[in-house]
PDB file of C-alpha atoms in Angstrom:
ATOM      1  CA  MET A  17     107.480  63.113  76.813  1.00  0.00           C
ATOM      2  CA  VAL A  18     109.433  60.303  77.712  1.00  0.00           C
ATOM      3  CA  ILE A  19     110.557  60.420  80.988  1.00  0.00           C
ATOM      4  CA  GLY A  20     113.469  58.258  82.815  1.00  0.00           C
ATOM      5  CA  THR A  21     113.502  58.485  87.004  1.00  0.00           C
ATOM      6  CA  GLY A  22     116.310  57.735  89.305  1.00  0.00           C
ATOM      7  CA  PHE A  23     116.216  58.447  93.129  1.00  0.00           C
ATOM      8  CA  THR A  24     117.920  57.937  96.368  1.00  0.00           C
ATOM      9  CA  VAL A  25     117.715  59.051  99.919  1.00  0.00           C
ATOM     10  CA  VAL A  26     120.683  59.043 102.246  1.00  0.00           C
ATOM     11  CA  GLY A  27     120.254  59.356 106.157  1.00  0.00           C
ATOM     12  CA  LEU A  28     123.861  61.248 107.014  1.00  0.00           C
ATOM     13  CA  HIS A  29     123.905  63.386 110.001  1.00  0.00           C
ATOM     14  CA  LYS A  30     126.474  65.855 110.889  1.00  0.00           C
ATOM     15  CA  GLN A  31     127.451  68.910 113.071  1.00  0.00           C
ATOM     16  CA  ALA A  32     110.314  69.052  70.440  1.00  0.00           C
ATOM     17  CA  GLY A  33     110.777  66.256  71.295  1.00  0.00           C
ATOM     18  CA  PRO A  34     109.462  62.123  70.816  1.00  0.00           C
ATOM     19  CA  PRO A  35     106.181  60.920  71.250  1.00  0.00           C
ATOM     20  CA  ALA A  36     104.255  61.353  74.453  1.00  0.00           C
ATOM     21  CA  THR A  37     105.005  58.750  76.306  1.00  0.00           C
ATOM     22  CA  ARG A  38     106.584  57.783  79.861  1.00  0.00           C
ATOM     23  CA  THR A  39     109.071  54.901  81.170  1.00  0.00           C
ATOM     24  CA  ALA A  40     111.065  54.862  84.164  1.00  0.00           C
ATOM     25  CA  ALA A  41     114.356  54.498  83.253  1.00  0.00           C
ATOM     26  CA  ASP A  42     115.307  53.960  87.251  1.00  0.00           C
ATOM     27  CA  ALA A  43     113.367  53.331  90.427  1.00  0.00           C
ATOM     28  CA  PRO A  44     113.985  54.357  93.892  1.00  0.00           C
ATOM     29  CA  LEU A  45     116.430  53.074  96.197  1.00  0.00           C
ATOM     30  CA  VAL A  46     116.336  53.880  99.910  1.00  0.00           C
ATOM     31  CA  VAL A  47     119.747  53.446 101.776  1.00  0.00           C
ATOM     32  CA  ALA A  48     118.463  54.926 105.093  1.00  0.00           C
ATOM     33  CA  ASP A  49     115.334  57.346 105.460  1.00  0.00           C
ATOM     34  CA  PRO A  50     115.908  61.092 106.947  1.00  0.00           C
ATOM     35  CA  ASN A  51     114.799  59.419 110.558  1.00  0.00           C
ATOM     36  CA  GLY A  52     117.075  56.985 110.499  1.00  0.00           C
ATOM     37  CA  ASP A  53     114.958  54.029 109.621  1.00  0.00           C
ATOM     38  CA  GLN A  54     116.068  51.811 107.475  1.00  0.00           C
ATOM     39  CA  ASP A  55     113.749  50.985 104.362  1.00  0.00           C
ATOM     40  CA  THR A  56     114.402  46.929 103.541  1.00  0.00           C
ATOM     41  CA  ASP A  57     111.624  46.787 100.981  1.00  0.00           C
ATOM     42  CA  LEU A  58     113.812  49.038  98.505  1.00  0.00           C
ATOM     43  CA  LEU A  59     116.835  47.394  99.274  1.00  0.00           C
ATOM     44  CA  ALA A  60     115.752  44.141  97.345  1.00  0.00           C
ATOM     45  CA  ASP A  61     117.828  42.647  94.464  1.00  0.00           C
ATOM     46  CA  PRO A  62     117.248  44.518  91.309  1.00  0.00           C
ATOM     47  CA  ALA A  63     113.957  43.432  89.514  1.00  0.00           C
ATOM     48  CA  THR A  64     112.994  43.155  85.373  1.00  0.00           C
ATOM     49  CA  PRO A  65     110.728  45.542  84.111  1.00  0.00           C
ATOM     50  CA  SER A  66     107.738  45.036  82.584  1.00  0.00           C
ATOM     51  CA  ALA A  67     106.144  46.531  79.011  1.00  0.00           C
ATOM     52  CA  PRO A  68     103.729  49.130  80.268  1.00  0.00           C
ATOM     53  CA  PRO A  69     100.216  47.961  79.732  1.00  0.00           C
ATOM     54  CA  THR A  70      99.781  51.769  77.734  1.00  0.00           C
ATOM     55  CA  SER A  71     101.801  54.079  76.645  1.00  0.00           C
ATOM     56  CA  SER A  72     101.139  56.650  79.308  1.00  0.00           C
ATOM     57  CA  ALA A  73     101.536  54.176  82.292  1.00  0.00           C
ATOM     58  CA  PRO A  74     105.187  54.205  84.044  1.00  0.00           C
ATOM     59  CA  VAL A  75     106.716  50.815  84.645  1.00  0.00           C
ATOM     60  CA  SER A  76     110.838  50.654  86.788  1.00  0.00           C
ATOM     61  CA  LYS A  77     112.974  48.840  87.511  1.00  0.00           C
ATOM     62  CA  ALA A  78     115.340  48.343  90.569  1.00  0.00           C
ATOM     63  CA  PRO A  79     119.047  49.696  90.501  1.00  0.00           C
ATOM     64  CA  THR A  80     122.254  47.795  91.911  1.00  0.00           C
ATOM     65  CA  PRO A  81     122.263  48.537  95.828  1.00  0.00           C
ATOM     66  CA  ALA A  82     123.615  52.306  95.890  1.00  0.00           C
ATOM     67  CA  ALA A  83     124.262  50.746  99.821  1.00  0.00           C
ATOM     68  CA  LYS A  84     127.370  48.946  99.054  1.00  0.00           C
ATOM     69  CA  LYS A  85     129.358  52.081  97.894  1.00  0.00           C
ATOM     70  CA  PRO A  86     131.458  52.776 100.333  1.00  0.00           C
ATOM     71  CA  LYS A  87     130.348  56.700 100.939  1.00  0.00           C
ATOM     72  CA  ALA A  88     126.560  55.727 101.073  1.00  0.00           C
ATOM     73  CA  THR A  89     126.643  54.693 104.613  1.00  0.00           C
ATOM     74  CA  PRO A  90     129.578  55.898 106.731  1.00  0.00           C
ATOM     75  CA  THR A  91     130.718  54.267 109.774  1.00  0.00           C
ATOM     76  CA  LYS A  92     130.671  57.092 111.679  1.00  0.00           C
ATOM     77  CA  PRO A  93     128.985  60.856 111.867  1.00  0.00           C
ATOM     78  CA  ARG A  94     130.513  63.869 110.347  1.00  0.00           C
ATOM     79  CA  THR A  95     130.988  66.519 112.990  1.00  0.00           C
ATOM     80  CA  THR A  96     131.922  69.234 110.818  1.00  0.00           C
ATOM     81  CA  PRO A  97     131.617  69.892 107.085  1.00  0.00           C
ATOM     82  CA  PRO A  98     134.389  69.406 104.475  1.00  0.00           C
ATOM     83  CA  THR A  99     136.877  72.238 104.313  1.00  0.00           C
ATOM     84  CA  ARG A 100     137.834  71.061 101.015  1.00  0.00           C
ATOM     85  CA  ARG A 101     135.876  72.753  97.867  1.00  0.00           C
ATOM     86  CA  THR A 102     135.299  71.127  94.525  1.00  0.00           C
ATOM     87  CA  LYS A 103     136.899  72.498  91.748  1.00  0.00           C
ATOM     88  CA  SER A 104     135.379  75.165  89.896  1.00  0.00           C
ATOM     89  CA  ARG A 105     133.210  73.394  87.190  1.00  0.00           C
ATOM     90  CA  ASN A 106     130.559  75.226  84.383  1.00  0.00           C
ATOM     91  CA  ALA A 107     127.233  74.558  85.756  1.00  0.00           C
ATOM     92  CA  PRO A 108     124.187  75.038  83.340  1.00  0.00           C
ATOM     93  CA  ALA A 109     121.974  78.166  84.248  1.00  0.00           C
ATOM     94  CA  THR A 110     117.988  77.278  84.863  1.00  0.00           C
ATOM     95  CA  SER A 111     115.620  80.639  84.391  1.00  0.00           C
ATOM     96  CA  GLY A 112     114.008  81.831  87.327  1.00  0.00           C
ATOM     97  CA  SER A 113     110.863  81.673  85.953  1.00  0.00           C
ATOM     98  CA  ILE A 114     111.143  77.759  85.287  1.00  0.00           C
ATOM     99  CA  LEU A 115     112.703  77.314  88.677  1.00  0.00           C
ATOM    100  CA  ASP A 116     109.694  79.243  90.165  1.00  0.00           C
ATOM    101  CA  ARG A 117     106.753  77.103  88.625  1.00  0.00           C
ATOM    102  CA  VAL A 118     108.674  73.836  89.248  1.00  0.00           C
ATOM    103  CA  LEU A 119     108.810  74.794  92.701  1.00  0.00           C
ATOM    104  CA  ASP A 120     105.251  75.746  93.028  1.00  0.00           C
ATOM    105  CA  HIS A 121     103.911  72.576  91.502  1.00  0.00           C
ATOM    106  CA  ILE A 122     105.926  70.744  94.020  1.00  0.00           C
ATOM    107  CA  ASN A 123     104.570  72.895  97.102  1.00  0.00           C
ATOM    108  CA  ALA A 124     101.269  72.587  95.746  1.00  0.00           C
ATOM    109  CA  ALA A 125     101.185  68.759  95.833  1.00  0.00           C
ATOM    110  CA  ARG A 126     102.307  69.325  99.397  1.00  0.00           C
ATOM    111  CA  ALA A 127     100.210  71.260 100.518  1.00  0.00           C
ATOM    112  CA  ASP A 128      97.458  68.875  99.568  1.00  0.00           C
ATOM    113  CA  GLU A 129      99.138  66.503 102.295  1.00  0.00           C
ATOM    114  CA  ASN A 130      99.364  69.700 104.856  1.00  0.00           C
ATOM    115  CA  LEU A 131     102.761  69.572 104.518  1.00  0.00           C
ATOM    116  CA  ALA A 132     105.129  73.019 104.580  1.00  0.00           C
ATOM    117  CA  PRO A 133     106.586  73.966 101.288  1.00  0.00           C
ATOM    118  CA  LEU A 134     110.275  73.733 100.828  1.00  0.00           C
ATOM    119  CA  SER A 135     112.548  76.798 100.189  1.00  0.00           C
ATOM    120  CA  LEU A 136     114.685  76.973  97.374  1.00  0.00           C
ATOM    121  CA  ASP A 137     117.974  77.176  98.477  1.00  0.00           C
ATOM    122  CA  ALA A 138     120.440  78.801  96.105  1.00  0.00           C
ATOM    123  CA  SER A 139     123.517  76.778  96.881  1.00  0.00           C
ATOM    124  CA  LEU A 140     121.989  73.714  97.020  1.00  0.00           C
ATOM    125  CA  SER A 141     120.699  74.318  93.247  1.00  0.00           C
ATOM    126  CA  ARG A 142     124.381  74.313  92.567  1.00  0.00           C
ATOM    127  CA  ALA A 143     124.663  71.357  93.429  1.00  0.00           C
ATOM    128  CA  SER A 144     121.955  70.142  91.340  1.00  0.00           C
ATOM    129  CA  ALA A 145     123.023  71.986  88.408  1.00  0.00           C
ATOM    130  CA  LEU A 146     126.687  70.634  88.587  1.00  0.00           C
ATOM    131  CA  HIS A 147     125.253  67.005  88.325  1.00  0.00           C
ATOM    132  CA  ASN A 148     122.789  67.714  85.569  1.00  0.00           C
ATOM    133  CA  GLN A 149     125.651  68.889  83.901  1.00  0.00           C
ATOM    134  CA  ARG A 150     127.406  65.681  84.446  1.00  0.00           C
ATOM    135  CA  MET A 151     124.374  63.813  83.351  1.00  0.00           C
ATOM    136  CA  ILE A 152     124.429  65.444  80.111  1.00  0.00           C
ATOM    137  CA  ASP A 153     127.899  65.411  79.677  1.00  0.00           C
ATOM    138  CA  GLY A 154     127.820  61.447  79.278  1.00  0.00           C
ATOM    139  CA  CYS A 155     127.116  59.859  82.946  1.00  0.00           C
ATOM    140  CA  GLY A 156     124.076  59.413  81.926  1.00  0.00           C
ATOM    141  CA  LEU A 157     120.557  58.601  84.028  1.00  0.00           C
ATOM    142  CA  GLN A 158     122.906  58.356  87.860  1.00  0.00           C
ATOM    143  CA  HIS A 159     123.202  59.547  91.086  1.00  0.00           C
ATOM    144  CA  GLN A 160     127.085  59.139  90.979  1.00  0.00           C
ATOM    145  CA  CYS A 161     129.532  59.661  88.110  1.00  0.00           C
ATOM    146  CA  SER A 162     132.564  58.674  87.452  1.00  0.00           C
ATOM    147  CA  GLY A 163     135.164  60.909  89.577  1.00  0.00           C
ATOM    148  CA  GLU A 164     131.709  62.398  91.897  1.00  0.00           C
ATOM    149  CA  GLY A 165     131.267  61.916  95.418  1.00  0.00           C
ATOM    150  CA  GLY A 166     128.089  60.721  96.944  1.00  0.00           C
ATOM    151  CA  ILE A 167     125.036  63.644  97.704  1.00  0.00           C
ATOM    152  CA  GLY A 168     126.129  64.770 100.717  1.00  0.00           C
ATOM    153  CA  ASP A 169     129.880  65.715  99.765  1.00  0.00           C
ATOM    154  CA  ARG A 170     128.526  67.499  96.805  1.00  0.00           C
ATOM    155  CA  PHE A 171     126.265  69.352  99.054  1.00  0.00           C
ATOM    156  CA  SER A 172     128.565  70.235 101.413  1.00  0.00           C
ATOM    157  CA  ALA A 173     131.293  71.352  98.520  1.00  0.00           C
ATOM    158  CA  GLN A 174     128.818  74.091  97.739  1.00  0.00           C
ATOM    159  CA  GLY A 175     128.258  75.266 101.596  1.00  0.00           C
ATOM    160  CA  VAL A 176     125.057  73.736 102.087  1.00  0.00           C
ATOM    161  CA  ASP A 177     124.202  72.771 106.008  1.00  0.00           C
ATOM    162  CA  TRP A 178     122.584  69.290 105.753  1.00  0.00           C
ATOM    163  CA  SER A 179     121.327  66.858 108.321  1.00  0.00           C
ATOM    164  CA  SER A 180     119.541  64.545 105.925  1.00  0.00           C
ATOM    165  CA  ALA A 181     119.838  64.612 101.775  1.00  0.00           C
ATOM    166  CA  GLY A 182     118.064  62.816  99.239  1.00  0.00           C
ATOM    167  CA  GLU A 183     118.210  63.156  95.308  1.00  0.00           C
ATOM    168  CA  ASN A 184     115.874  63.312  92.755  1.00  0.00           C
ATOM    169  CA  ILE A 185     116.765  62.906  89.303  1.00  0.00           C
ATOM    170  CA  GLY A 186     114.990  62.077  85.650  1.00  0.00           C
ATOM    171  CA  PHE A 187     114.882  63.597  81.722  1.00  0.00           C
ATOM    172  CA  GLY A 188     111.990  63.967  79.407  1.00  0.00           C
ATOM    173  CA  PHE A 189     111.530  65.957  75.952  1.00  0.00           C
ATOM    174  CA  ALA A 190     110.373  69.017  75.022  1.00  0.00           C
ATOM    175  CA  GLY A 191     110.043  71.558  72.831  1.00  0.00           C
ATOM    176  CA  GLY A 192     112.302  74.756  73.400  1.00  0.00           C
ATOM    177  CA  SER A 193     109.606  77.553  75.193  1.00  0.00           C
ATOM    178  CA  ASP A 194     109.888  78.092  78.730  1.00  0.00           C
ATOM    179  CA  ALA A 195     105.856  76.775  79.107  1.00  0.00           C
ATOM    180  CA  GLU A 196     107.045  73.163  77.533  1.00  0.00           C
ATOM    181  CA  ILE A 197     110.279  72.826  79.481  1.00  0.00           C
ATOM    182  CA  ILE A 198     108.044  73.705  82.658  1.00  0.00           C
ATOM    183  CA  LYS A 199     105.612  70.711  81.069  1.00  0.00           C
ATOM    184  CA  ALA A 200     107.926  68.330  80.951  1.00  0.00           C
ATOM    185  CA  ALA A 201     109.617  68.975  84.508  1.00  0.00           C
ATOM    186  CA  ASN A 202     105.978  69.185  85.985  1.00  0.00           C
ATOM    187  CA  GLY A 203     105.032  66.070  84.496  1.00  0.00           C
ATOM    188  CA  LEU A 204     107.884  64.159  85.225  1.00  0.00           C
ATOM    189  CA  CYS A 205     106.780  65.203  89.052  1.00  0.00           C
ATOM    190  CA  ASP A 206     103.740  64.036  88.609  1.00  0.00           C
ATOM    191  CA  SER A 207     105.169  60.516  87.643  1.00  0.00           C
ATOM    192  CA  MET A 208     106.764  60.452  90.932  1.00  0.00           C
ATOM    193  CA  LEU A 209     104.025  61.887  92.865  1.00  0.00           C
ATOM    194  CA  ALA A 210     101.390  58.820  91.216  1.00  0.00           C
ATOM    195  CA  GLU A 211     104.106  56.045  92.375  1.00  0.00           C
ATOM    196  CA  VAL A 212     102.266  53.995  94.809  1.00  0.00           C
ATOM    197  CA  PRO A 213     104.058  51.791  97.945  1.00  0.00           C
ATOM    198  CA  PRO A 214     106.637  49.888  98.042  1.00  0.00           C
ATOM    199  CA  GLU A 215     107.590  51.344  94.790  1.00  0.00           C
ATOM    200  CA  ASP A 216     107.301  54.714  95.905  1.00  0.00           C
ATOM    201  CA  GLY A 217     110.821  56.516  96.641  1.00  0.00           C
ATOM    202  CA  HIS A 218     110.615  59.390  94.518  1.00  0.00           C
ATOM    203  CA  ARG A 219     107.323  60.097  96.156  1.00  0.00           C
ATOM    204  CA  ARG A 220     108.194  59.638  99.699  1.00  0.00           C
ATOM    205  CA  ASN A 221     111.324  62.632  98.940  1.00  0.00           C
ATOM    206  CA  LEU A 222     108.945  65.018  97.388  1.00  0.00           C
ATOM    207  CA  LEU A 223     106.598  64.937 100.767  1.00  0.00           C
ATOM    208  CA  ASN A 224     108.923  63.883 102.967  1.00  0.00           C
ATOM    209  CA  LYS A 225     108.497  66.173 106.152  1.00  0.00           C
ATOM    210  CA  GLY A 226     112.037  65.837 107.375  1.00  0.00           C
ATOM    211  CA  PHE A 227     112.927  67.961 104.460  1.00  0.00           C
ATOM    212  CA  GLN A 228     112.607  71.754 104.579  1.00  0.00           C
ATOM    213  CA  ARG A 229     114.602  72.977 101.296  1.00  0.00           C
ATOM    214  CA  ILE A 230     115.307  71.716  97.944  1.00  0.00           C
ATOM    215  CA  GLY A 231     117.611  72.492  95.011  1.00  0.00           C
ATOM    216  CA  LEU A 232     116.470  72.169  91.342  1.00  0.00           C
ATOM    217  CA  SER A 233     118.559  72.423  88.149  1.00  0.00           C
ATOM    218  CA  VAL A 234     116.332  71.954  84.837  1.00  0.00           C
ATOM    219  CA  VAL A 235     118.184  71.896  81.645  1.00  0.00           C
ATOM    220  CA  ARG A 236     117.440  71.291  77.863  1.00  0.00           C
ATOM    221  CA  GLU A 237     120.051  70.080  75.735  1.00  0.00           C
ATOM    222  CA  SER A 238     119.970  71.091  72.238  1.00  0.00           C
ATOM    223  CA  GLY A 239     118.292  67.862  70.403  1.00  0.00           C
ATOM    224  CA  GLY A 240     115.341  68.732  72.740  1.00  0.00           C
ATOM    225  CA  LYS A 241     116.424  66.174  75.923  1.00  0.00           C
ATOM    226  CA  VAL A 242     115.494  67.905  79.955  1.00  0.00           C
ATOM    227  CA  TRP A 243     117.154  66.756  82.345  1.00  0.00           C
ATOM    228  CA  LEU A 244     115.845  67.564  86.058  1.00  0.00           C
ATOM    229  CA  THR A 245     117.710  66.987  88.850  1.00  0.00           C
ATOM    230  CA  GLN A 246     115.877  67.545  92.570  1.00  0.00           C
ATOM    231  CA  ASP A 247     117.953  67.830  95.521  1.00  0.00           C
ATOM    232  CA  PHE A 248     116.377  67.859  99.156  1.00  0.00           C
ATOM    233  CA  VAL A 249     117.985  68.568 102.865  1.00  0.00           C
ATOM    234  CA  GLY A 250     116.777  68.526 105.976  1.00  0.00           C
TER     235      GLY A 250
END
């Protein structure tokens, strides 16, 4: 299973596959945490990745700081959600059995840290699915594709009420059965949970006590590539 990951968190306020190896294609970048504290460690200049010591060890590199994107750090808080909704797009479906197993895996990790479970939000999962489709359509492993709003705008466009927002994205490879797809998604989650400070943004999203709801989309392309989007809101 080859794994690539990406991460972002925004503190906005308003009223059959390749060999079993893992590499990370993108490392966490924190714009601001959900409690409003700036994380300067993860706003450093991009770092050059190094080769993993073994085929199972993840490696990562920092992306261009997303804080430079106009919508990532608004100058004033929103008081009302946008009234305009995005045009309807086809969103790939994830079977309920896959979502349940992936959610259970995440919540088991939160329980180990004495954290409350995340509840699955259908509207947030639609936002996740729409973003997954954009990545599949050629955007690649990115948090904001061409012509797409930032994560907060994407969530609001689906009617999601939120005060803080975060996102983890990744890809892997798996066979066509539900069991293999679940294994790929949970393997990616385990790689995120295994991160160590200061490069542990994915882990901090998954284990953040400020997030209460999650949106999930797990989509396998015909060639075996499995795309994962995890969206979080508080």
